[in-house]
């Protein structure tokens, strides 16, 4: 069995990464893919103050669940592999670190990420998550443009 970790933030880049993986490995029945999303830890300097002017916002965990499920759903659809070869789940944490931890613990053979993600910034060639993964991985990494 070849274990592939496909990390997704639900962006068009992640969807292209899923399509590339499908084209490369979709026909190989030994390839099993985990589609993995990290709900980023909240980056709010003062959560109490934020709560004061966002009274109608959904509870953070509810919001996170919606984001995670949307990211996973679009990516699994783009991957288009039979359900017995795909599993999906999300965790909460720092995306780069959580992807690397999952890759180590699950003894994956390959990590697949997009070159960029959801961020609108365009100056950097690689996003910070793909860069962290490339930097810290001990297995091959496929970065899809
Ligand atoms: N929260 C996440 N969970 C899982 N995978 C992620 C997450 N964020 C990014 N990735 C993966 O990393 C790839 C690159 O995204 P990254 O976040 O590095 O770029 P960016 O959003 O353009 O820039 P940055 O976030 O550094 O401002 C994505 O296509 C996806 O494969
Ligand atoms: Mg990002």
Coordinates of C-alpha atoms and ligand atoms in Angstrom, one line a residue:
X1 CA 0.0 0.0 0.0
X2 CA 1.2 3.5 -0.8
X3 CA 0.0 6.1 1.7
X4 CA -0.5 9.6 0.4
X5 CA -1.2 12.6 2.6
X6 CA -3.1 15.3 0.7
X7 CA -3.2 18.5 2.7
X8 CA -6.0 20.9 1.7
X9 CA -7.2 24.4 2.7
X10 CA -10.0 24.2 0.2
X11 CA -8.3 26.6 -2.2
X12 CA -8.2 26.3 -6.0
X13 CA -4.5 25.3 -5.5
X14 CA -5.5 22.5 -3.2
X15 CA -8.1 21.4 -5.7
X16 CA -5.5 21.3 -8.5
X17 CA -3.2 19.3 -6.2
X18 CA -6.0 16.7 -5.9
X19 CA -6.5 16.6 -9.6
X20 CA -2.8 16.1 -10.2
X21 CA -2.8 13.3 -7.7
X22 CA -5.8 11.7 -9.4
X23 CA -4.0 11.9 -12.8
X24 CA -0.8 10.4 -11.4
X25 CA -2.0 7.7 -9.1
X26 CA -5.8 7.4 -9.5
X27 CA -5.5 4.1 -11.5
X28 CA -3.1 2.5 -9.0
X29 CA -5.3 0.5 -6.5
X30 CA -2.5 0.3 -4.0
X31 CA -2.6 4.1 -3.5
X32 CA -4.6 5.2 -0.5
X33 CA -5.1 8.9 0.2
X34 CA -5.8 10.7 3.4
X35 CA -7.3 14.2 2.8
X36 CA -6.3 16.3 5.7
X37 CA -7.3 19.8 6.8
X38 CA -5.9 21.8 9.7
X39 CA -8.2 24.3 11.3
X40 CA -5.8 27.0 12.1
X41 CA -5.6 28.0 15.8
X42 CA -7.4 31.4 16.2
X43 CA -5.1 34.3 15.6
X44 CA -7.0 36.8 17.6
X45 CA -4.9 39.1 19.9
X46 CA -7.7 39.7 22.3
X47 CA -10.6 37.2 21.9
X48 CA -12.7 38.9 24.5
X49 CA -12.7 42.2 22.6
X50 CA -13.4 40.4 19.3
X51 CA -16.4 38.8 20.9
X52 CA -17.7 42.1 22.0
X53 CA -18.1 43.4 18.4
X54 CA -18.9 40.1 16.8
X55 CA -21.9 39.0 18.9
X56 CA -23.7 37.4 16.0
X57 CA -20.8 35.3 14.9
X58 CA -21.3 31.5 15.2
X59 CA -19.3 29.8 18.0
X60 CA -15.7 29.4 16.8
X61 CA -15.9 25.6 16.8
X62 CA -19.0 25.7 14.6
X63 CA -17.4 28.0 12.2
X64 CA -14.3 25.8 12.1
X65 CA -16.4 22.7 11.4
X66 CA -18.1 24.4 8.5
X67 CA -14.8 25.6 7.0
X68 CA -13.1 22.2 7.5
X69 CA -16.0 20.2 6.0
X70 CA -16.1 22.5 3.0
X71 CA -12.4 22.2 2.4
X72 CA -12.5 18.5 2.7
X73 CA -15.6 18.0 0.5
X74 CA -14.3 20.0 -2.5
X75 CA -10.9 18.3 -2.3
X76 CA -12.3 14.7 -2.0
X77 CA -14.6 15.5 -5.0
X78 CA -11.7 16.7 -7.1
X79 CA -9.7 13.6 -6.1
X80 CA -12.4 11.4 -7.4
X81 CA -11.1 8.1 -6.0
X82 CA -13.2 5.2 -4.9
X83 CA -14.3 5.7 -1.2
X84 CA -12.5 2.7 0.0
X85 CA -9.2 4.4 -1.0
X86 CA -9.9 7.7 0.6
X87 CA -10.3 8.9 4.2
X88 CA -10.7 12.4 5.4
X89 CA -10.4 14.2 8.6
X90 CA -9.4 17.5 10.3
X91 CA -7.5 18.6 13.3
X92 CA -7.0 21.9 15.0
X93 CA -3.5 23.3 15.1
X94 CA -0.7 25.1 13.3
X95 CA -1.1 23.8 9.7
X96 CA 2.6 23.1 8.7
X97 CA 3.4 21.5 12.0
X98 CA 0.2 19.4 12.1
X99 CA 0.7 18.2 8.5
X100 CA 4.3 17.1 9.4
X101 CA 3.2 15.4 12.6
X102 CA 0.5 13.5 10.7
X103 CA 3.0 12.5 8.0
X104 CA 5.4 11.2 10.6
X105 CA 2.9 9.4 12.8
X106 CA 1.0 7.8 9.9
X107 CA 4.3 6.8 8.1
X108 CA 3.1 8.3 4.8
X109 CA 5.1 7.7 1.6
X110 CA 4.2 11.1 0.0
X111 CA 2.8 14.5 1.0
X112 CA 0.9 16.5 -1.6
X113 CA 0.3 20.2 -1.3
X114 CA -0.6 23.1 -3.5
X115 CA 2.1 25.7 -4.2
X116 CA -0.1 28.4 -2.7
X117 CA -3.3 28.4 -0.8
X118 CA -6.1 30.7 0.3
X119 CA -3.9 33.8 1.1
X120 CA -4.4 36.7 -1.3
X121 CA -0.7 37.6 -1.0
X122 CA 1.1 37.0 -4.2
X123 CA 4.7 38.1 -3.6
X124 CA 6.0 34.8 -2.3
X125 CA 6.5 31.9 -4.7
X126 CA 5.7 29.3 -2.0
X127 CA 3.1 29.7 0.7
X128 CA 4.3 29.4 4.3
X129 CA 2.5 26.0 4.8
X130 CA 4.0 24.4 1.6
X131 CA 7.4 25.8 2.6
X132 CA 7.2 24.5 6.1
X133 CA 6.2 21.1 4.8
X134 CA 9.0 21.0 2.2
X135 CA 11.4 22.1 4.9
X136 CA 10.5 19.6 7.6
X137 CA 9.3 16.5 5.8
X138 CA 11.2 13.2 5.9
X139 CA 9.3 11.7 2.9
X140 CA 8.9 13.0 -0.7
X141 CA 6.7 16.1 -1.2
X142 CA 4.8 16.9 -4.3
X143 CA 4.1 20.6 -4.7
X144 CA 1.5 21.3 -7.3
X145 CA 1.6 24.7 -9.1
Ligands
LIG1 N1 -5.0 24.8 7.0 C1 -4.5 23.9 6.1 N2 -4.7 22.6 6.2 C2 -4.2 21.7 5.4 N3 -3.4 22.1 4.3 C3 -3.1 23.4 4.2 C4 -3.6 24.3 5.0 N4 -3.2 25.6 4.6 C5 -2.4 25.3 3.5 N5 -2.4 24.0 3.2 C6 -1.7 23.3 2.1 O1 -0.6 24.1 1.7 C7 -0.8 24.6 0.4 C8 -0.2 26.0 0.3 O2 -0.9 26.9 1.2 P1 -0.2 28.0 2.0 O3 -1.1 28.3 3.1 O4 1.2 27.7 2.2 O5 -0.2 29.3 0.9 P2 -0.9 30.7 1.0 O6 -2.3 30.5 1.7 O7 -1.0 31.2 -0.4 O8 0.1 31.6 1.9 P3 0.1 31.9 3.4 O9 -0.9 31.0 4.2 O10 1.5 31.5 3.8 O11 -0.1 33.3 3.6 C9 -2.2 24.5 0.1 O12 -2.5 24.4 -1.3 C10 -2.6 23.3 0.9 O13 -2.2 22.1 0.1
LIG2 MG1 -2.4 29.7 3.7

